[in-house]
XYZ file of N, CA and C in Angstrom:
726
model
N 0.754 -4.950 35.454
C -0.253 -4.434 34.520
C 0.415 -3.644 33.394
N 1.453 -2.858 33.748
C 2.174 -2.103 32.738
C 2.857 -3.040 31.748
N 3.414 -4.141 32.263
C 4.073 -5.105 31.389
C 3.082 -5.753 30.435
N 1.893 -6.030 30.927
C 0.860 -6.615 30.070
C 0.464 -5.634 28.973
N 0.363 -4.357 29.348
C 0.002 -3.329 28.374
C 1.093 -3.198 27.307
N 2.356 -3.226 27.728
C 3.463 -3.131 26.790
C 3.504 -4.337 25.863
N 3.214 -5.517 26.404
C 3.201 -6.731 25.588
C 2.096 -6.661 24.540
N 0.941 -6.153 24.945
C -0.177 -6.011 24.012
C 0.157 -5.004 22.914
N 0.837 -3.920 23.292
C 1.238 -2.897 22.320
C 2.224 -3.464 21.309
N 3.154 -4.278 21.798
C 4.134 -4.896 20.902
C 3.445 -5.834 19.909
N 2.452 -6.560 20.387
C 1.710 -7.471 19.522
C 1.039 -6.710 18.372
N 0.534 -5.520 18.685
C -0.153 -4.723 17.669
C 0.800 -4.182 16.609
N 2.091 -4.134 16.921
C 3.086 -3.663 15.960
C 3.507 -4.749 14.977
N 3.320 -6.008 15.340
C 3.802 -7.117 14.513
C 3.223 -7.133 13.096
N 1.920 -6.858 12.911
C 1.404 -6.841 11.537
C 2.106 -5.807 10.656
N 2.407 -4.637 11.239
C 3.092 -3.600 10.461
C 4.515 -4.032 10.104
N 5.188 -4.655 11.066
C 6.553 -5.114 10.811
C 6.571 -6.184 9.718
N 5.608 -7.105 9.765
C 5.541 -8.138 8.726
C 5.240 -7.517 7.366
N 4.369 -6.524 7.344
C 4.041 -5.850 6.079
C 5.273 -5.171 5.493
N 6.093 -4.557 6.346
C 7.326 -3.913 5.880
C 8.267 -4.948 5.278
N 8.402 -6.080 5.951
C 9.249 -7.169 5.433
C 8.733 -7.613 4.063
N 7.420 -7.759 3.949
C 6.830 -8.201 2.687
C 7.064 -7.203 1.560
N 6.941 -5.923 1.871
C 7.045 -4.896 0.839
C 8.487 -4.583 0.448
N 9.371 -4.653 1.408
C 10.766 -4.267 1.154
C 11.673 -5.445 0.830
N 11.268 -6.635 1.253
C 12.139 -7.796 1.111
C 11.849 -8.628 -0.116
N 12.315 -9.859 -0.063
C 12.144 -10.795 -1.165
C 11.456 -12.044 -0.617
N 10.116 -12.007 -0.593
C 9.334 -13.121 -0.061
C 8.480 -13.701 -1.183
N 8.168 -15.003 -1.129
C 7.435 -15.664 -2.219
C 6.051 -15.078 -2.500
N 5.291 -14.797 -1.417
C 3.937 -14.263 -1.577
C 3.781 -13.021 -0.694
N 4.272 -11.889 -1.158
C 4.257 -10.679 -0.320
C 2.871 -10.149 0.010
N 1.844 -10.616 -0.685
C 0.482 -10.170 -0.404
C -0.153 -10.915 0.771
N 0.527 -11.940 1.280
C 0.037 -12.691 2.435
C 0.764 -12.232 3.690
N 0.017 -11.833 4.701
C 0.591 -11.293 5.932
C 1.083 -12.422 6.841
N 2.073 -13.140 6.384
C 2.694 -14.204 7.155
C 4.164 -14.295 6.774
N 4.993 -14.675 7.751
C 6.417 -14.794 7.463
C 7.229 -14.902 8.733
N 8.412 -14.326 8.706
C 9.336 -14.451 9.830
C 8.898 -13.693 11.071
N 8.034 -12.706 10.915
C 7.601 -11.896 12.058
C 6.348 -12.469 12.710
N 5.388 -12.900 11.895
C 4.106 -13.380 12.417
C 3.419 -14.255 11.383
N 2.392 -14.948 11.822
C 1.545 -15.740 10.943
C 0.118 -15.213 11.062
N -0.489 -14.883 9.933
C -1.810 -14.258 9.942
C -2.855 -15.120 10.650
N -2.920 -16.386 10.293
C -3.941 -17.256 10.870
C -3.747 -17.432 12.375
N -2.515 -17.679 12.792
C -2.241 -17.899 14.210
C -2.531 -16.651 15.037
N -2.123 -15.484 14.529
C -2.346 -14.266 15.306
C -3.823 -13.886 15.326
N -4.528 -14.183 14.246
C -5.970 -13.921 14.223
C -6.687 -14.773 15.267
N -6.265 -16.037 15.401
C -6.850 -16.919 16.419
C -6.533 -16.412 17.819
N -5.315 -15.908 18.006
C -4.914 -15.378 19.307
C -5.744 -14.155 19.678
N -5.947 -13.262 18.721
C -6.747 -12.058 18.976
C -8.171 -12.427 19.355
N -8.711 -13.430 18.674
C -10.076 -13.871 18.981
C -10.135 -14.518 20.357
N -9.137 -15.358 20.667
C -9.101 -16.056 21.950
C -9.006 -15.074 23.110
N -8.161 -14.060 22.967
C -7.951 -13.091 24.041
C -8.946 -11.928 23.978
N -9.851 -11.970 23.007
C -10.858 -10.927 22.828
C -10.206 -9.545 22.705
N -9.106 -9.527 21.952
C -8.357 -8.293 21.733
C -8.822 -7.678 20.414
N -9.808 -6.796 20.507
C -10.416 -6.233 19.307
C -9.435 -5.371 18.509
N -8.621 -4.579 19.186
C -7.690 -3.709 18.461
C -6.646 -4.530 17.715
N -6.174 -5.612 18.311
C -5.222 -6.477 17.613
C -5.880 -7.062 16.368
N -7.115 -7.443 16.508
C -7.860 -7.967 15.356
C -7.958 -6.921 14.246
N -8.201 -5.676 14.639
C -8.278 -4.591 13.655
C -6.941 -4.425 12.947
N -5.849 -4.373 13.708
C -4.523 -4.189 13.117
C -4.194 -5.317 12.142
N -4.464 -6.555 12.545
C -4.150 -7.709 11.698
C -4.973 -7.681 10.413
N -6.283 -7.534 10.574
C -7.184 -7.600 9.418
C -6.955 -6.444 8.462
N -6.818 -5.230 9.007
C -6.646 -4.062 8.158
C -5.320 -4.114 7.402
N -4.266 -4.590 8.062
C -2.970 -4.683 7.391
C -3.009 -5.731 6.287
N -3.701 -6.851 6.538
C -3.846 -7.854 5.476
C -4.664 -7.296 4.316
N -5.696 -6.544 4.610
C -6.488 -5.905 3.553
C -5.628 -4.954 2.739
N -4.778 -4.201 3.429
C -3.875 -3.271 2.732
C -2.997 -4.024 1.733
N -2.431 -5.145 2.156
C -1.559 -5.913 1.270
C -2.340 -6.476 0.084
N -3.538 -6.950 0.327
C -4.360 -7.450 -0.774
C -4.630 -6.337 -1.790
N -4.913 -5.137 -1.297
C -5.184 -4.008 -2.191
C -3.917 -3.592 -2.937
N -2.810 -3.483 -2.218
C -1.557 -3.085 -2.846
C -1.175 -4.043 -3.970
N -1.358 -5.346 -3.729
C -0.994 -6.346 -4.731
C -2.175 -6.758 -5.612
N -3.261 -5.998 -5.508
C -4.407 -6.135 -6.414
C -5.069 -7.523 -6.376
N -5.106 -8.147 -5.216
C -5.840 -9.403 -5.075
C -7.236 -9.050 -4.585
N -8.063 -8.613 -5.520
C -9.366 -8.079 -5.155
C -10.315 -9.154 -4.636
N -10.205 -10.359 -5.163
C -11.083 -11.431 -4.682
C -10.779 -11.769 -3.217
N -9.494 -11.909 -2.900
C -9.105 -12.206 -1.515
C -9.536 -11.076 -0.582
N -9.388 -9.835 -1.055
C -9.793 -8.682 -0.244
C -11.295 -8.711 0.006
N -12.057 -9.044 -1.026
C -13.518 -9.118 -0.890
C -13.924 -10.190 0.117
N -13.304 -11.351 0.020
C -13.652 -12.446 0.926
C -13.280 -12.111 2.372
N -12.150 -11.430 2.565
C -11.758 -11.042 3.919
C -12.707 -9.982 4.469
N -13.134 -9.056 3.625
C -14.111 -8.050 4.058
C -15.393 -8.719 4.545
N -15.844 -9.692 3.794
C -17.086 -10.377 4.142
C -16.951 -11.105 5.483
N -15.819 -11.788 5.662
C -15.630 -12.563 6.890
C -15.313 -11.689 8.100
N -14.666 -10.556 7.879
C -14.242 -9.695 8.998
C -15.386 -8.876 9.577
N -16.344 -8.513 8.731
C -17.417 -7.656 9.210
C -16.977 -6.194 9.274
N -17.740 -5.387 9.972
C -17.475 -3.949 10.043
C -16.453 -3.646 11.136
N -15.210 -3.398 10.740
C -14.151 -3.104 11.719
C -14.348 -1.762 12.401
N -15.189 -0.908 11.828
C -15.423 0.400 12.452
C -16.050 0.249 13.835
N -16.779 -0.823 14.066
C -17.402 -1.037 15.373
C -16.355 -1.390 16.425
N -15.184 -1.860 15.972
C -14.115 -2.223 16.901
C -13.126 -1.087 17.097
N -13.088 -0.151 16.134
C -12.148 0.978 16.228
C -12.869 2.274 15.883
N -13.878 2.638 16.656
C -14.678 3.829 16.337
C -13.879 5.118 16.452
N -14.011 5.959 15.433
C -13.406 7.289 15.492
C -11.905 7.332 15.302
N -11.270 6.196 15.061
C -9.815 6.182 14.926
C -9.401 6.215 13.471
N -8.069 6.376 13.252
C -7.522 6.331 11.901
C -7.891 5.022 11.215
N -7.894 3.945 11.982
C -8.153 2.636 11.405
C -9.569 2.544 10.839
N -10.513 3.197 11.500
C -11.877 3.209 10.994
C -11.982 3.949 9.679
N -11.249 5.050 9.561
C -11.249 5.828 8.322
C -10.587 5.041 7.200
N -9.458 4.409 7.524
C -8.755 3.638 6.505
C -9.582 2.444 6.049
N -10.266 1.817 6.989
C -11.127 0.689 6.638
C -12.232 1.143 5.689
N -12.779 2.325 5.935
C -13.840 2.850 5.081
C -13.353 3.031 3.653
N -12.145 3.560 3.503
C -11.570 3.729 2.166
C -11.386 2.373 1.477
N -10.785 1.420 2.187
C -10.516 0.110 1.592
C -11.815 -0.616 1.274
N -12.777 -0.554 2.186
C -14.054 -1.209 1.929
C -14.731 -0.599 0.703
N -14.641 0.703 0.583
C -15.222 1.374 -0.575
C -14.557 0.949 -1.877
N -13.215 0.908 -1.872
C -12.475 0.549 -3.086
C -12.715 -0.909 -3.475
N -12.664 -1.802 -2.497
C -12.897 -3.223 -2.781
C -14.340 -3.444 -3.261
N -15.271 -2.707 -2.697
C -16.671 -2.823 -3.120
C -16.837 -2.387 -4.571
N -16.129 -1.319 -4.956
C -16.196 -0.847 -6.337
C -15.605 -1.871 -7.292
N -14.481 -2.481 -6.901
C -13.865 -3.498 -7.750
C -14.759 -4.732 -7.856
N -15.434 -5.067 -6.756
C -16.362 -6.202 -6.771
C -17.536 -5.917 -7.701
N -18.038 -4.685 -7.669
C -19.148 -4.301 -8.542
C -18.721 -4.312 -10.002
N -17.507 -3.826 -10.272
C -17.011 -3.775 -11.649
C -16.839 -5.164 -12.256
N -16.462 -6.124 -11.433
C -16.175 -7.468 -11.934
C -17.369 -8.420 -11.865
N -18.443 -7.992 -11.254
C -19.595 -8.870 -11.067
C -20.371 -9.078 -12.369
N -20.768 -10.323 -12.613
C -21.587 -10.629 -13.778
C -23.065 -10.629 -13.461
N -23.385 -10.489 -12.197
C -24.785 -10.483 -11.762
C -25.235 -9.051 -11.487
N -26.335 -8.649 -12.074
C -26.840 -7.292 -11.874
C -27.200 -7.050 -10.411
N -27.765 -8.069 -9.769
C -28.154 -7.930 -8.367
C -26.922 -7.764 -7.478
N -25.899 -8.586 -7.726
C -24.660 -8.499 -6.943
C -23.962 -7.173 -7.200
N -23.941 -6.754 -8.452
C -23.332 -5.460 -8.802
C -24.027 -4.320 -8.068
N -25.350 -4.381 -8.036
C -26.131 -3.346 -7.360
C -25.820 -3.303 -5.869
N -25.663 -4.493 -5.267
C -25.382 -4.558 -3.835
C -24.019 -3.963 -3.508
N -22.987 -4.326 -4.300
C -21.649 -3.785 -4.057
C -21.580 -2.288 -4.368
N -22.330 -1.849 -5.382
C -22.375 -0.422 -5.708
C -22.953 0.376 -4.547
N -24.014 -0.155 -3.946
C -24.639 0.528 -2.814
C -23.683 0.629 -1.633
N -22.939 -0.445 -1.369
C -21.961 -0.423 -0.277
C -20.872 0.621 -0.568
N -20.438 0.680 -1.828
C -19.407 1.658 -2.213
C -19.917 3.084 -2.028
N -21.140 3.351 -2.462
C -21.714 4.692 -2.329
C -21.799 5.115 -0.870
N -22.141 4.172 -0.014
C -22.240 4.473 1.418
C -20.884 4.884 1.974
N -19.833 4.201 1.542
C -18.500 4.541 2.019
C -17.989 5.843 1.427
N -18.349 6.132 0.199
C -17.975 7.418 -0.406
C -18.631 8.556 0.360
N -19.893 8.376 0.738
C -20.584 9.409 1.527
C -19.898 9.606 2.873
N -19.462 8.520 3.494
C -18.756 8.628 4.772
C -17.467 9.429 4.601
N -16.703 9.109 3.558
C -15.438 9.794 3.327
C -15.660 11.282 3.053
N -16.676 11.578 2.274
C -16.978 12.987 1.964
C -17.433 13.740 3.216
N -18.122 13.051 4.116
C -18.562 13.679 5.371
C -17.351 14.041 6.225
N -16.352 13.142 6.291
C -15.129 13.442 7.041
C -14.381 14.600 6.404
N -14.376 14.630 5.077
C -13.705 15.721 4.368
C -14.398 17.055 4.658
N -15.717 17.041 4.673
C -16.489 18.248 4.941
C -16.232 18.770 6.352
N -15.927 17.841 7.281
C -15.636 18.238 8.657
C -14.202 18.740 8.831
N -13.416 18.711 7.756
C -12.071 19.275 7.817
C -10.923 18.292 7.805
N -11.215 17.007 7.581
C -10.145 16.011 7.526
C -9.510 16.040 6.137
N -8.476 16.860 5.970
C -7.840 17.029 4.657
C -7.043 15.805 4.237
N -6.783 14.886 5.167
C -5.999 13.699 4.835
C -6.774 12.672 4.015
N -8.058 12.916 3.800
C -8.841 11.962 3.006
C -9.179 12.503 1.619
N -8.628 13.660 1.255
C -8.931 14.259 -0.047
C -8.612 13.279 -1.174
N -7.386 12.726 -1.158
C -6.986 11.824 -2.241
C -7.803 10.542 -2.231
N -8.188 10.075 -1.038
C -9.018 8.864 -0.951
C -10.371 9.081 -1.623
N -10.953 10.241 -1.386
C -12.238 10.568 -2.000
C -12.104 10.578 -3.522
N -11.008 11.144 -4.034
C -10.804 11.194 -5.486
C -10.627 9.794 -6.078
N -9.903 8.924 -5.360
C -9.718 7.545 -5.849
C -11.069 6.834 -5.947
N -11.851 6.918 -4.887
C -13.158 6.262 -4.886
C -14.077 6.860 -5.951
N -14.021 8.175 -6.088
C -14.849 8.838 -7.096
C -14.454 8.396 -8.501
N -13.144 8.279 -8.739
C -12.659 7.834 -10.054
C -13.177 6.438 -10.381
N -13.036 5.513 -9.423
C -13.474 4.141 -9.667
C -15.001 4.043 -9.771
N -15.700 4.934 -9.087
C -17.164 4.967 -9.212
C -17.561 5.414 -10.613
N -16.825 6.394 -11.155
C -17.084 6.839 -12.528
C -16.739 5.735 -13.526
N -15.679 4.983 -13.259
C -15.335 3.848 -14.117
C -16.487 2.852 -14.144
N -17.028 2.567 -12.974
C -18.158 1.632 -12.860
C -19.347 2.108 -13.678
N -19.569 3.419 -13.699
C -20.726 3.986 -14.392
C -20.435 4.348 -15.847
N -19.202 4.102 -16.304
C -18.858 4.376 -17.697
C -18.672 5.848 -18.015
N -18.341 6.651 -17.006
C -18.137 8.092 -17.212
C -16.641 8.373 -17.377
N -16.146 8.268 -18.593
C -14.710 8.318 -18.852
C -14.075 9.656 -18.495
N -14.661 10.745 -18.934
C -14.072 12.070 -18.702
C -13.951 12.336 -17.204
N -15.004 12.043 -16.475
C -15.008 12.275 -15.030
C -14.012 11.356 -14.322
N -13.909 10.110 -14.779
C -12.975 9.159 -14.178
C -11.537 9.637 -14.359
N -11.199 10.056 -15.566
C -9.835 10.495 -15.854
C -9.459 11.724 -15.029
N -10.375 12.637 -14.888
C -10.111 13.839 -14.091
C -9.920 13.475 -12.622
N -10.734 12.568 -12.117
C -10.626 12.164 -10.717
C -9.329 11.403 -10.445
N -8.871 10.581 -11.394
C -7.596 9.879 -11.227
C -6.446 10.898 -11.124
N -6.492 11.918 -11.965
C -5.453 12.958 -11.924
C -5.470 13.685 -10.583
N -6.658 14.025 -10.125
C -6.799 14.718 -8.845
C -6.316 13.834 -7.692
N -6.568 12.536 -7.782
C -6.191 11.603 -6.720
C -4.676 11.548 -6.548
N -3.948 11.339 -7.647
C -2.487 11.235 -7.550
C -1.865 12.562 -7.142
N -2.427 13.674 -7.637
C -1.893 14.995 -7.276
C -2.110 15.276 -5.792
N -3.304 14.972 -5.278
C -3.612 15.231 -3.870
C -2.781 14.334 -2.957
N -2.609 13.073 -3.337
C -1.795 12.153 -2.541
C -0.347 12.612 -2.499
N 0.147 13.113 -3.625
C 1.524 13.608 -3.693
C 1.712 14.829 -2.807
N 0.761 15.755 -2.866
C 0.847 16.973 -2.041
C 0.831 16.641 -0.557
N 0.055 15.642 -0.179
C -0.094 15.284 1.232
C 0.974 14.321 1.732
N 1.799 13.804 0.821
C 2.879 12.905 1.213
C 2.482 11.455 1.388
N 1.317 11.062 0.860
C 0.877 9.666 0.942
C 1.401 8.914 -0.282
N 2.668 8.504 -0.234
C 3.323 7.921 -1.387
C 2.667 6.611 -1.824
N 2.237 5.796 -0.846
C 1.623 4.526 -1.210
C 0.293 4.718 -1.929
N -0.479 5.714 -1.494
C -1.753 5.974 -2.156
C -1.553 6.674 -3.497
N -0.495 7.452 -3.613
C -0.153 8.041 -4.916
C 0.153 6.927 -5.909
N 0.985 5.975 -5.476
C 1.346 4.854 -6.342
C 0.106 4.042 -6.715
N -0.750 3.789 -5.728
C -1.969 3.017 -5.978
C -2.875 3.718 -6.981
N -3.073 5.028 -6.816
C -3.961 5.764 -7.720
C -3.410 5.784 -9.140
N -2.089 5.872 -9.273
C -1.470 5.841 -10.602
C -1.612 4.466 -11.244
N -1.452 3.423 -10.434
C -1.618 2.068 -10.964
C -3.057 1.834 -11.405
N -4.015 2.272 -10.605
C -5.422 2.123 -10.970
C -5.737 2.896 -12.246
N -5.152 4.082 -12.372
C -5.336 4.877 -13.596
C -4.747 4.136 -14.792
N -3.550 3.552 -14.600
C -2.927 2.791 -15.672
C -3.788 1.622 -16.109
N -4.395 0.940 -15.162
C -5.274 -0.184 -15.482
C -6.520 0.293 -16.223
N -7.018 1.455 -15.834
C -8.185 2.022 -16.518
C -7.860 2.303 -17.984
N -6.713 2.944 -18.222
C -6.336 3.271 -19.597
C -6.012 2.006 -20.394
N -5.442 1.006 -19.743
C -5.143 -0.252 -20.411
C -6.438 -0.918 -20.876
N -7.458 -0.938 -20.007
C -8.748 -1.514 -20.372
C -9.411 -0.728 -21.500
N -9.086 0.547 -21.547
C -9.650 1.418 -22.584
C -8.914 1.270 -23.906
N -7.746 0.640 -23.875
C -6.948 0.469 -25.084
C -6.045 1.639 -25.396
N -5.831 2.504 -24.412
C -4.972 3.677 -24.580
C -3.593 3.361 -24.016
N -2.730 2.790 -24.860
C -1.421 2.345 -24.402
C -0.512 3.484 -23.962
N -0.661 4.648 -24.574
C 0.213 5.769 -24.203
C -0.006 6.159 -22.749
N -1.260 6.414 -22.367
C -1.527 6.856 -21.006
C -1.429 5.705 -20.001
N -1.654 4.478 -20.466
C -1.453 3.324 -19.594
C 0.020 3.221 -19.230
N 0.888 3.331 -20.220
C 2.334 3.271 -19.993
C 2.804 4.429 -19.123
N 2.271 5.614 -19.387
C 2.647 6.815 -18.623
C 2.330 6.636 -17.137
N 1.117 6.189 -16.843
C 0.708 6.036 -15.443
C 1.406 4.867 -14.768
N 1.605 3.769 -15.483
C 2.298 2.617 -14.906
C 3.747 2.956 -14.573
N 4.374 3.723 -15.422
C 5.753 4.127 -15.169
C 5.840 4.996 -13.912
N 4.905 5.934 -13.772
C 4.878 6.784 -12.572
C 4.533 5.964 -11.329
N 3.640 4.995 -11.476
C 3.283 4.129 -10.348
C 4.495 3.330 -9.905
N 5.216 2.780 -10.857
C 6.416 1.992 -10.551
C 7.436 2.833 -9.791
N 7.666 4.050 -10.252
C 8.625 4.922 -9.578
C 8.140 5.311 -8.190
N 6.843 5.504 -8.053
C 6.281 5.872 -6.749
C 6.411 4.730 -5.749
N 6.222 3.497 -6.196
C 6.419 2.351 -5.299
C 7.881 2.256 -4.869
N 8.794 2.540 -5.793
C 10.218 2.536 -5.437
C 10.523 3.660 -4.450
N 9.922 4.823 -4.668
C 10.117 5.954 -3.744
C 9.607 5.601 -2.350
N 8.611 4.753 -2.299
C 8.034 4.293 -1.023
C 8.845 3.123 -0.450
N 9.853 2.689 -1.200
C 10.736 1.569 -0.825
C 10.009 0.228 -0.831
N 8.934 0.139 -1.609
C 8.207 -1.122 -1.744
C 8.795 -1.899 -2.923
N 9.969 -2.446 -2.714
C 10.713 -3.140 -3.774
C 9.930 -4.318 -4.352
N 9.324 -5.122 -3.487
C 8.610 -6.302 -3.977
C 7.394 -5.918 -4.812
N 6.724 -4.815 -4.448
C 5.583 -4.363 -5.234
C 6.040 -3.809 -6.577
N 7.133 -3.080 -6.595
C 7.663 -2.553 -7.850
C 8.019 -3.694 -8.797
N 8.625 -4.747 -8.255
C 8.972 -5.913 -9.068
C 7.710 -6.617 -9.563
N 6.719 -6.713 -8.673
C 5.442 -7.321 -9.032
C 4.783 -6.564 -10.183
N 4.851 -5.252 -10.136
C 4.248 -4.418 -11.178
C 4.980 -4.617 -12.502
N 6.317 -4.668 -12.434
C 7.097 -4.872 -13.641
C 6.840 -6.226 -14.284
N 6.680 -7.244 -13.453
C 6.401 -8.584 -13.967
C 4.987 -8.701 -14.526
N 4.077 -7.947 -13.941
C 2.675 -8.014 -14.349
C 2.411 -7.251 -15.646
N 3.161 -6.158 -15.838
C 2.947 -5.320 -17.021
C 4.257 -5.078 -17.772
N 4.887 -6.142 -18.277
C 6.169 -5.972 -18.986
C 6.038 -5.136 -20.256
N 4.830 -5.092 -20.839
C 4.629 -4.316 -22.057
C 4.795 -2.817 -21.803
N 4.631 -2.402 -20.542
C 4.770 -0.986 -20.202
C 6.054 -0.697 -19.421
N 6.602 -1.733 -18.794
C 7.750 -1.530 -17.926
C 8.927 -2.435 -18.307
N 9.043 -2.691 -19.602
C 10.087 -3.617 -20.076
C 11.496 -3.116 -19.815
N 11.651 -1.808 -19.700
C 12.990 -1.222 -19.508
C 13.375 -1.092 -18.034
N 12.549 -1.708 -17.136
C 12.823 -1.573 -15.705
C 13.663 -2.714 -15.159
N 14.077 -3.632 -16.013
C 14.990 -4.676 -15.595
C 14.352 -5.888 -14.967
N 13.058 -6.135 -15.229
C 12.382 -7.293 -14.633
C 12.253 -8.389 -15.678
């Protein structure tokens, strides 16, 4: 029984190991959770076959993380829809909190990009529900979600066209993530801020935030993401050697 438990524990580590390989190494599609360590589709089928809910949570949440990191919002949205509410499989755990943040952020991006008022309204409502959840955890004393709340609040203000509030929330998000040592979320918040300023036509602040995001990804040792950012925004990161 102990051996079975250890084997199950090792299986749950594989998604994280594959994500590290994707972020630190040189793989063709680092946003896809498949490679030398594991295959997303095969392991997802295994988790379903063995009715291993926690393995399913680890696999799905890690794939969602990669989609968010590499800004594949459509893929993230489709996976959210197919996966359902992971909080029911991991109640009260870190994974449930992280899922809430990702679901909120992906919902906001879906609302921002939607051309249908009805669809936009539906995704906005889902985002608001997740923001309320995050704020409730913060009110109960979970200081590790401060930066997450600021990121969601910033993107919610972007959705509503509130520029001053959005800019202030982006600043608060990166500062809070930096203070708490969440380097990946610091990098993400800076990249999102850079995209906001780019859409606004403010090249100075877009370049400023993209440069800080690039350095933060390097500080996190996410080499493939840093390269991806440089290739995606050469107008702001032309001097980074990509």
